[in-house]
Coordinates of N, CA and C in Angstrom, one line a residue:
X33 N -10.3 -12.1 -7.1 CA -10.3 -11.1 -8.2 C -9.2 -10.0 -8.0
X34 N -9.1 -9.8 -6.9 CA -8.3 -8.7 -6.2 C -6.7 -9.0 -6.7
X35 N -6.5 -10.4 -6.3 CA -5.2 -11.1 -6.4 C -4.9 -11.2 -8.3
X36 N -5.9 -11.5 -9.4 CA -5.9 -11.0 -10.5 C -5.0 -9.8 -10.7
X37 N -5.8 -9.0 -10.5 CA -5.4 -7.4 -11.0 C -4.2 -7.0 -10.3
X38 N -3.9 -7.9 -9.2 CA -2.8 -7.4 -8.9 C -1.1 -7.6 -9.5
X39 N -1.9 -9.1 -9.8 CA -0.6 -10.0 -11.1 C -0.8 -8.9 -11.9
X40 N -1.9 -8.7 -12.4 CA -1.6 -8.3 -13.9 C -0.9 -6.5 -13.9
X41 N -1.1 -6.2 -12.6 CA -1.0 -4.4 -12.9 C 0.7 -4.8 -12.6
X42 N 1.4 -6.1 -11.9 CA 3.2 -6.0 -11.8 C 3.6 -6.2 -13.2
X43 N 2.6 -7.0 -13.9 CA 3.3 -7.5 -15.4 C 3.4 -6.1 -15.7
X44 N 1.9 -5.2 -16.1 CA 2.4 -4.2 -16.7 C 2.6 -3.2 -16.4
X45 N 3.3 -3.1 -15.2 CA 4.3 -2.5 -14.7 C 5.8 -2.6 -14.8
X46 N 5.7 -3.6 -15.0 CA 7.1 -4.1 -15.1 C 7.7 -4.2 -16.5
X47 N 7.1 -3.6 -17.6 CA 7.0 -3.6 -19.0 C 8.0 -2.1 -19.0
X48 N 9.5 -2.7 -19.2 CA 10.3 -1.6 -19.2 C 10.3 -0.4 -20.6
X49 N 9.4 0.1 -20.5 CA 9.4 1.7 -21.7 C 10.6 1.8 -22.0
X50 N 11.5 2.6 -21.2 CA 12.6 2.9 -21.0 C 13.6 2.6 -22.0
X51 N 14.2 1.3 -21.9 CA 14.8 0.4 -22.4 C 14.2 -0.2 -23.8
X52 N 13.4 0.0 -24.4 CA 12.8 -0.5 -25.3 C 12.8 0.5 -26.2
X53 N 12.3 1.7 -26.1 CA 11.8 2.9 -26.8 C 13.5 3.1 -26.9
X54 N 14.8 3.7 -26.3 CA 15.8 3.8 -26.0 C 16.7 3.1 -26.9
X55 N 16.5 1.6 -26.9 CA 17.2 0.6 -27.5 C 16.9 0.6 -29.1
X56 N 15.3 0.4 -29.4 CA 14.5 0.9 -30.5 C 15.0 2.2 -31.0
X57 N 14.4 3.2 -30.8 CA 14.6 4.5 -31.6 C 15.8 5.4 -32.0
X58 N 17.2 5.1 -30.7 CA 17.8 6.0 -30.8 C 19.2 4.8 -30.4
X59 N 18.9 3.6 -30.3 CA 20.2 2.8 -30.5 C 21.1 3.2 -29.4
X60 N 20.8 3.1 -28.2 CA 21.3 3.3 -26.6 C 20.5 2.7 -25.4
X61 N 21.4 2.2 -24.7 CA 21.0 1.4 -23.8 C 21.0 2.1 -22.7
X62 N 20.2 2.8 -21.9 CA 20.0 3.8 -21.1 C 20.5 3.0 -19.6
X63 N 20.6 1.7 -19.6 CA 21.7 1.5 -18.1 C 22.8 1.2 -18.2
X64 N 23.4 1.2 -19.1 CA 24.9 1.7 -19.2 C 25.3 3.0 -19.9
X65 N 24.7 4.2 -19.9 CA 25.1 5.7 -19.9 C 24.5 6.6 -19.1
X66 N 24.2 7.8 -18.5 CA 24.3 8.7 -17.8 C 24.0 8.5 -16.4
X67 N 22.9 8.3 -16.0 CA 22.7 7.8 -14.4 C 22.3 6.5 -14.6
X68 N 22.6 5.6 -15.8 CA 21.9 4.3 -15.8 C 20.9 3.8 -15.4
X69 N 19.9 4.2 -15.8 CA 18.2 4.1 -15.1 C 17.6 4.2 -16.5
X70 N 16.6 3.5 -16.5 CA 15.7 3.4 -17.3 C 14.7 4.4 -17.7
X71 N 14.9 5.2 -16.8 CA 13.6 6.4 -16.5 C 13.6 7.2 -17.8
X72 N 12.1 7.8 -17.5 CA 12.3 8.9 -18.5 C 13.3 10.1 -18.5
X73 N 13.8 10.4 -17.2 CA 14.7 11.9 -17.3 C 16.0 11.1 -17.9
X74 N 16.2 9.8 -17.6 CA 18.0 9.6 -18.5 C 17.5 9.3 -19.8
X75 N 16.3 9.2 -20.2 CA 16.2 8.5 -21.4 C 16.2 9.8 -22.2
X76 N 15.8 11.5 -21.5 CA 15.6 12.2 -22.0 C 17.2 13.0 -22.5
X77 N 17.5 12.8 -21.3 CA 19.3 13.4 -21.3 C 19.6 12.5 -22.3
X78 N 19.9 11.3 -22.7 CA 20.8 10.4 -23.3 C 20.1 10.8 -25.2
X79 N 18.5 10.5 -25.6 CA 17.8 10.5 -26.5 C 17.3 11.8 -27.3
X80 N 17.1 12.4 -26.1 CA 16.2 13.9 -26.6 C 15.4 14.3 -25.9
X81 N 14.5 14.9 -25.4 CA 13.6 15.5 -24.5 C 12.3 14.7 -25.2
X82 N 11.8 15.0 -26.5 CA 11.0 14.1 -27.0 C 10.4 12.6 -26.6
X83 N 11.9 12.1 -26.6 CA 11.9 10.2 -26.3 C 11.4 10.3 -25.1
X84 N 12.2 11.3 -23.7 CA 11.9 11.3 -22.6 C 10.5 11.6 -22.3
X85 N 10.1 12.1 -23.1 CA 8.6 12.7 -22.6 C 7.7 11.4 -23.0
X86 N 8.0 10.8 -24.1 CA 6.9 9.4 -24.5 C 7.1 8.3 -23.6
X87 N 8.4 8.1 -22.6 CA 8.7 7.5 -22.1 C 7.9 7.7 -20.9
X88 N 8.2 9.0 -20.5 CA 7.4 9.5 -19.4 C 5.8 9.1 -19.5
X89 N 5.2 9.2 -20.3 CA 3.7 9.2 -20.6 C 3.5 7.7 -20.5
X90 N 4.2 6.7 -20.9 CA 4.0 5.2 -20.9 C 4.1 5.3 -19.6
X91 N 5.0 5.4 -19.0 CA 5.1 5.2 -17.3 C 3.9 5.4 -16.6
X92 N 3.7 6.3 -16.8 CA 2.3 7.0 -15.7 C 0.9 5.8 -16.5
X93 N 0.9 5.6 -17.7 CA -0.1 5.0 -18.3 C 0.1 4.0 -17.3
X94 N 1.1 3.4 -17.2 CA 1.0 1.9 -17.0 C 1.4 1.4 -15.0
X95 N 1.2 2.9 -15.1 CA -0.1 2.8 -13.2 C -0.9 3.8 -13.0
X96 N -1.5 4.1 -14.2 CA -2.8 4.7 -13.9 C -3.6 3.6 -14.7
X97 N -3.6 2.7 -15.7 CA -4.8 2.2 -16.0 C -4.9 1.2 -15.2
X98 N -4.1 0.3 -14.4 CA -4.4 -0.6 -13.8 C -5.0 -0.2 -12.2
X99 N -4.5 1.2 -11.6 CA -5.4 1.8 -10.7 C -6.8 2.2 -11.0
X100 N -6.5 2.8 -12.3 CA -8.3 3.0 -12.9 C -9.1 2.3 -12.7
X101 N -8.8 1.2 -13.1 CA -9.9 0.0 -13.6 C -10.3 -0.8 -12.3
X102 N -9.2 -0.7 -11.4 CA -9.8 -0.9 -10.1 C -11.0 -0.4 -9.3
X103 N -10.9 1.0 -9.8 CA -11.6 1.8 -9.2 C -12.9 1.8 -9.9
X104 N -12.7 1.9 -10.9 CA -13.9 2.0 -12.3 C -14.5 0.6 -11.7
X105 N -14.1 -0.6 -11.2 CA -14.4 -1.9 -10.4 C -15.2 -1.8 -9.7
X106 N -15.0 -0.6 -8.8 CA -15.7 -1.1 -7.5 C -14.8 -1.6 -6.4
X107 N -13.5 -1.2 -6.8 CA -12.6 -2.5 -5.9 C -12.6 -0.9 -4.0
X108 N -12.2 -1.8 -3.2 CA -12.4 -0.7 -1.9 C -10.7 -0.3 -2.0
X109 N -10.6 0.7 -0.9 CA -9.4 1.8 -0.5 C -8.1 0.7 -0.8
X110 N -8.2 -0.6 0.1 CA -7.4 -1.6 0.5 C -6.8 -2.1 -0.8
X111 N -7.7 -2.8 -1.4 CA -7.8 -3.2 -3.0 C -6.9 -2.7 -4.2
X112 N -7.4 -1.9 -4.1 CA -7.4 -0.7 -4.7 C -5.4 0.2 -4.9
X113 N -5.4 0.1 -3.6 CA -3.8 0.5 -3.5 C -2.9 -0.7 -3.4
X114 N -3.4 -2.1 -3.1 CA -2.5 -3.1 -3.5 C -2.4 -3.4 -5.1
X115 N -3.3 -3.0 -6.0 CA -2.9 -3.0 -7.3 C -2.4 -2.0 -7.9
X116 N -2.1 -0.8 -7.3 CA -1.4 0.5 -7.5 C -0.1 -0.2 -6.8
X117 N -0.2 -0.3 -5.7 CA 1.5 -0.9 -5.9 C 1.9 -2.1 -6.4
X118 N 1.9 -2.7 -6.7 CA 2.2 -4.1 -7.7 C 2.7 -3.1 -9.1
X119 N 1.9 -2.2 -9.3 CA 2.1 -1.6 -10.5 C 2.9 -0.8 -10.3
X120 N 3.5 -0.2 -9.3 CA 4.5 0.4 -8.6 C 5.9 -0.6 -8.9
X121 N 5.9 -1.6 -8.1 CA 6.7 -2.4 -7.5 C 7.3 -3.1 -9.5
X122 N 6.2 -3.3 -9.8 CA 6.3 -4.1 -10.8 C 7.8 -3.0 -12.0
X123 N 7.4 -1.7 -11.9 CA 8.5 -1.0 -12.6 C 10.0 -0.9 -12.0
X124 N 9.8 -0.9 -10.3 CA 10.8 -1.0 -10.1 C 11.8 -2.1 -9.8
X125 N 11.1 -3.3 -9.9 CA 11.5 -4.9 -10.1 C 11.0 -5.8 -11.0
X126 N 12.0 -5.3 -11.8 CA 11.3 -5.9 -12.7 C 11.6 -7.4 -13.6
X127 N 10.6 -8.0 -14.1 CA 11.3 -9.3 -14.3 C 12.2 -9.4 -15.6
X128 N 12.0 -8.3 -16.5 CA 12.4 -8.2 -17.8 C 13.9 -7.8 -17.8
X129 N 14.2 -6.9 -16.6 CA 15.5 -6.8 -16.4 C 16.0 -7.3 -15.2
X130 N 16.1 -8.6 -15.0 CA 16.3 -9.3 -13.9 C 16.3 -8.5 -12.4
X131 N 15.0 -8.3 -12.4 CA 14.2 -8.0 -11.3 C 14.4 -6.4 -10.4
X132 N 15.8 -5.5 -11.8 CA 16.0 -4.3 -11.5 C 14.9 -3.5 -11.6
X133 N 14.7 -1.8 -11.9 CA 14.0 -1.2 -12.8 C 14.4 0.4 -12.5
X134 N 13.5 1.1 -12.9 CA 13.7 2.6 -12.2 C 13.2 2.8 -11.2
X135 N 13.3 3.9 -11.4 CA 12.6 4.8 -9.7 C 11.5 4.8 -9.1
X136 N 10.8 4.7 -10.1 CA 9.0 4.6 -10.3 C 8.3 5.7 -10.2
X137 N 9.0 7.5 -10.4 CA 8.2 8.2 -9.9 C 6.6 8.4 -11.0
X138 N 7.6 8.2 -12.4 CA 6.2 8.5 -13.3 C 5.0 7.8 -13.1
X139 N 5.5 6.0 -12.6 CA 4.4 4.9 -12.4 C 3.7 5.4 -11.6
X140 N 3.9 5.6 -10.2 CA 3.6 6.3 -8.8 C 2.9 7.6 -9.5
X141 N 3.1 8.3 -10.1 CA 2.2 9.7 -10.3 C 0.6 9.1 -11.2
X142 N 0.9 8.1 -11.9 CA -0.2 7.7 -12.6 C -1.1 6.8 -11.9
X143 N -0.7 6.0 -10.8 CA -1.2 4.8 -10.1 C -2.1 6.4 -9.1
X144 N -1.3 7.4 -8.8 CA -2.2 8.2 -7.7 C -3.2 9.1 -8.0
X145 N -3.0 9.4 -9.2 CA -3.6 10.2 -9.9 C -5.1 9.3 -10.0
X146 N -5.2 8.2 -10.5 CA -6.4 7.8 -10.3 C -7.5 7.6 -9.0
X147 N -6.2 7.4 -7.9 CA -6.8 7.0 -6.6 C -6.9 8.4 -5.8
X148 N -6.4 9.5 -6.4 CA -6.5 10.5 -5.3 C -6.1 11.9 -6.6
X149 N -7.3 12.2 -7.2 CA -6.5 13.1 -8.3 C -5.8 14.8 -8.2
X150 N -7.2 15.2 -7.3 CA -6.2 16.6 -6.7 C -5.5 16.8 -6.1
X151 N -5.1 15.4 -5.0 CA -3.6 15.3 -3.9 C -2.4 15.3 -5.1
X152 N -2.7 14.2 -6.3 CA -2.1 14.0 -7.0 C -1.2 15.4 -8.2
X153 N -2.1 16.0 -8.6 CA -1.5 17.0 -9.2 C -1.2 18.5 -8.7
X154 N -1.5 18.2 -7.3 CA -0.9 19.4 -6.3 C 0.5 18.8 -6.4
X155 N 0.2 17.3 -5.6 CA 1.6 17.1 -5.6 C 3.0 17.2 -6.8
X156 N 2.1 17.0 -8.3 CA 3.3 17.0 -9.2 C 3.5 18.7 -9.4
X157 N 3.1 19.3 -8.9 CA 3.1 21.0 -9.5 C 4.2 21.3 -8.2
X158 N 4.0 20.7 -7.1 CA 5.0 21.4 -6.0 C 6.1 20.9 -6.8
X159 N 6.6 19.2 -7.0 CA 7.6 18.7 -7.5 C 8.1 19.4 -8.8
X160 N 7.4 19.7 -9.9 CA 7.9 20.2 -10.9 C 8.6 22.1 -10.3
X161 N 7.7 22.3 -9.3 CA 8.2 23.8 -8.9 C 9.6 23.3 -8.7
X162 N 9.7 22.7 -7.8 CA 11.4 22.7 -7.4 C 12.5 22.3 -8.3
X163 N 11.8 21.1 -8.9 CA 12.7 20.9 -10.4 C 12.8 22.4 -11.1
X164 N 12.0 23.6 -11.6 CA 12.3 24.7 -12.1 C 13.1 25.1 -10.9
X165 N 13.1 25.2 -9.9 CA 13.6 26.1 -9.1 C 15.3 25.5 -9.1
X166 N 15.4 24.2 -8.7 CA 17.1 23.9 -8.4 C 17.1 23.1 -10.0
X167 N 16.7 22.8 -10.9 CA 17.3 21.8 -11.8 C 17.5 20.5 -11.5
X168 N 16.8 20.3 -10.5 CA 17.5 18.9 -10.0 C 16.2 18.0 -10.1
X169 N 15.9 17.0 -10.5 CA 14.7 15.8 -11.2 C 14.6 15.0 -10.0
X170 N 15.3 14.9 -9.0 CA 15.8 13.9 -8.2 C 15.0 14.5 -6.8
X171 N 14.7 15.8 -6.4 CA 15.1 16.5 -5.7 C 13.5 17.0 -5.7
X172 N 13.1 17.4 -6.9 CA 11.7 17.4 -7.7 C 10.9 16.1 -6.7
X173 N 11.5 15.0 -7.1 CA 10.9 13.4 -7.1 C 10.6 13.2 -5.4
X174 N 11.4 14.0 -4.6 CA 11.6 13.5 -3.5 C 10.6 14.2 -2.7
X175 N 10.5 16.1 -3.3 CA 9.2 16.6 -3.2 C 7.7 16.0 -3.1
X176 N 8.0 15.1 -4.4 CA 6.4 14.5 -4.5 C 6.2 13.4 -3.8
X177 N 7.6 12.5 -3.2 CA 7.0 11.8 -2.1 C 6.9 12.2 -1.0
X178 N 7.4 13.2 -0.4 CA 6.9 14.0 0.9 C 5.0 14.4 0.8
X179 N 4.7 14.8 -0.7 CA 3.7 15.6 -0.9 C 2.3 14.5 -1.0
X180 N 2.7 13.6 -1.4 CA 1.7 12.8 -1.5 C 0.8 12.5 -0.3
X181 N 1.6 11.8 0.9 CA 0.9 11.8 2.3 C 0.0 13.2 2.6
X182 N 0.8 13.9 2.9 CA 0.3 15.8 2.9 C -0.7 15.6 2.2
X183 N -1.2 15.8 1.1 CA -2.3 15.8 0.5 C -3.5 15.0 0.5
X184 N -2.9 13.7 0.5 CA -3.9 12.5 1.3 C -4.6 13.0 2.2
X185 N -3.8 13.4 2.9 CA -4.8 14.0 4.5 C -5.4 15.3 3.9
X186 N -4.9 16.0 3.3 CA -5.5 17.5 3.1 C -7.0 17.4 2.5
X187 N -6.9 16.4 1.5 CA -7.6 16.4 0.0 C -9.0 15.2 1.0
X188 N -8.6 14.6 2.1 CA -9.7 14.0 2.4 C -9.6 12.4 1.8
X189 N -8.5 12.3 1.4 CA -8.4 10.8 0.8 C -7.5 9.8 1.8
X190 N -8.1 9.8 3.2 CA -7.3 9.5 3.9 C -7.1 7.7 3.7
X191 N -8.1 7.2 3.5 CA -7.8 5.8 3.2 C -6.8 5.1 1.8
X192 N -6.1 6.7 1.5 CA -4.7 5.7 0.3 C -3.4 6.3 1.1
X193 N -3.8 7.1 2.8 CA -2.5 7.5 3.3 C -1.8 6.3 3.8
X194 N -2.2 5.3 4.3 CA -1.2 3.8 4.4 C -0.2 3.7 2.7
X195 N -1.0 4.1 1.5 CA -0.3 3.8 0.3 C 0.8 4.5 0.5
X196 N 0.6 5.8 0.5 CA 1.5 6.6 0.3 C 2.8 7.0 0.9
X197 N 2.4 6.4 2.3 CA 3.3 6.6 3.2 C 4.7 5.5 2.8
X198 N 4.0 4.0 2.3 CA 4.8 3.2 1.8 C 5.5 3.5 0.1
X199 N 4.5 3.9 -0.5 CA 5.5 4.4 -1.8 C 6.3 5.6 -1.2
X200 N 6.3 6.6 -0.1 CA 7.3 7.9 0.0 C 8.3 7.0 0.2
X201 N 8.0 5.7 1.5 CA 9.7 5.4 1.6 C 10.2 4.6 0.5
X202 N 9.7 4.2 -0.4 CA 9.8 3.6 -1.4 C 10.7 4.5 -2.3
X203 N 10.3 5.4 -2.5 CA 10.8 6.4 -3.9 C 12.0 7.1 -2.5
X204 N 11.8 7.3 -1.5 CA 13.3 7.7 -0.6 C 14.7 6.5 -1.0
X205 N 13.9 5.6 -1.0 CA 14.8 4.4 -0.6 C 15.5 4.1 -2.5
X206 N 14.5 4.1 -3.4 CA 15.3 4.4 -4.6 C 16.4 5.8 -4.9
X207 N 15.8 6.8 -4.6 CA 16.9 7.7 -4.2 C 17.6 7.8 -3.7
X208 N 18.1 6.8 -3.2 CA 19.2 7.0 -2.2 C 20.4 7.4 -2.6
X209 N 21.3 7.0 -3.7 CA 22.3 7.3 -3.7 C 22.0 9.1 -4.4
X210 N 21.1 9.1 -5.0 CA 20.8 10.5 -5.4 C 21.0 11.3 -4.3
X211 N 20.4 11.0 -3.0 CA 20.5 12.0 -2.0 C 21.4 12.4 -1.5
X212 N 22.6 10.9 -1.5 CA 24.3 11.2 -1.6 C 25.4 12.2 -2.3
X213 N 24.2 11.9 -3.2 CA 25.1 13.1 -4.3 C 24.4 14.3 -3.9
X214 N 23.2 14.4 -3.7 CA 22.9 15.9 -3.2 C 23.5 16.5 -2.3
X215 N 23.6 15.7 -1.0 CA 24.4 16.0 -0.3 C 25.8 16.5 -0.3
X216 N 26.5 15.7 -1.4 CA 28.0 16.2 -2.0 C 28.0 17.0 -2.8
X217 N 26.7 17.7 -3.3 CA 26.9 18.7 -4.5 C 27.4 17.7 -5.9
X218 N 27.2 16.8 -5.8 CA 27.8 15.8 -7.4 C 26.4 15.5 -8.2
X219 N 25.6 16.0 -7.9 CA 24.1 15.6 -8.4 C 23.9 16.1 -9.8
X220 N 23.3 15.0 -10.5 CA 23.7 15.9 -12.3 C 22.3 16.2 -12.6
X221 N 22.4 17.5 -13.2 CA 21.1 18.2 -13.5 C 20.5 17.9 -14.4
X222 N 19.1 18.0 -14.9 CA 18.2 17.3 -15.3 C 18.7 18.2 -17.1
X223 N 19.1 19.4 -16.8 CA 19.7 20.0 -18.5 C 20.8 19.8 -19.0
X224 N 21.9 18.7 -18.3 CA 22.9 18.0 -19.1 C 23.0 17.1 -19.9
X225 N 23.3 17.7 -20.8 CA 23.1 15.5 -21.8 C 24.1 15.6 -22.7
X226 N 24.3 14.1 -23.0 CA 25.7 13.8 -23.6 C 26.2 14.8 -24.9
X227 N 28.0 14.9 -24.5 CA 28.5 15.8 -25.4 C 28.2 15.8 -26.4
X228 N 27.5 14.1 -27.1 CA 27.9 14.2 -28.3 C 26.1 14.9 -29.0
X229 N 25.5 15.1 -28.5 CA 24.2 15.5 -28.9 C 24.2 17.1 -29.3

């Protein structure tokens, strides 16, 4: 059963929002303009703050109901976080765009939110603090995978710290070249968007 839910939470995980909503509403292909990612912050820069935000909300839906329903199951700690990653995994390899995707941080906030809810929105309040604080979405993202483990242990949800530990390097390892550019000061801020808007 386990092995079920876990196919099914990669399919719809892997159900690119992004690219669809993007392509649909506003006639732009979000990996070929601004940081080329599917996510909701390019989709916001490139579409409107609006698109980005429905974008963002599908994201998180579609790894929070498939961690839900695990849990709502009965499924154990183990279970439980192998269909929260699949649903993870599934956005950022995806099959729809030949096995690319985004970053997965919105997937990742919704898949944890179910399995660990006050680690979970400590952790997006630190991330969004820093995003207010430097402007930077990237930087924000990297916050909340530091914060997730931290919380895990704090919050007493110690049996999804194995998850977390694997989605931090996870969402490190999709940032990477982001962190390149932090490091060079070339990092584009989350309030730029195309001239022509």
């Amino acid at each position: 059963m386990t092995l079920l839910w876990m196919v099914l939470a990669y399919l719809l995980g892997s159900v690119p929002f992004g690219l669809i909503l993007a392509k649909t509403l506003c006639g732009v292909d979000p990996r070929e303009d601004g940081s080329r990612n599917t996510g909701a912050t390019n989709v916001a820069r490139l579409c409107g703050t609006k698109y980005g935000v429905l974008v963002l909300a599908l994201d998180i839906l579609k790894g929070y109901a498939p961690a839900a329903l695990a849990v709502s199951g009965h499924a154990g700690a183990t279970s439980a976080s192998l269909v929260a990653l699949c649903a993870i995994l599934g956005h950022v390899y995806s099959p729809w765009l030949h096995f690319k995707g985004g970053k997965a941080v919105a997937t990742t906030i919704g898949a944890f939110l179910a399995l660990m809810p006050l680690g979970t929105i400590l952790s997006v309040l630190a991330c969004v603090g820093i995003i207010a604080l430097t402007g930077y979405v990237s930087l924000g993202s990297l916050t909340l995978a530091l914060c997730l483990p931290v919380f895990a242990l704090l919050t007493g949800k110690i049996a999804f710290l194995p998850l977390a530990l694997v989605v931090m390097l996870l969402l490190f390892w999709r940032h990477r070249e982001n962190i390149r550019r932090l490091a060079r000061g070339e990092e584009m801020p989350w309030r730029r968007k195309k001239e022509s808007e």
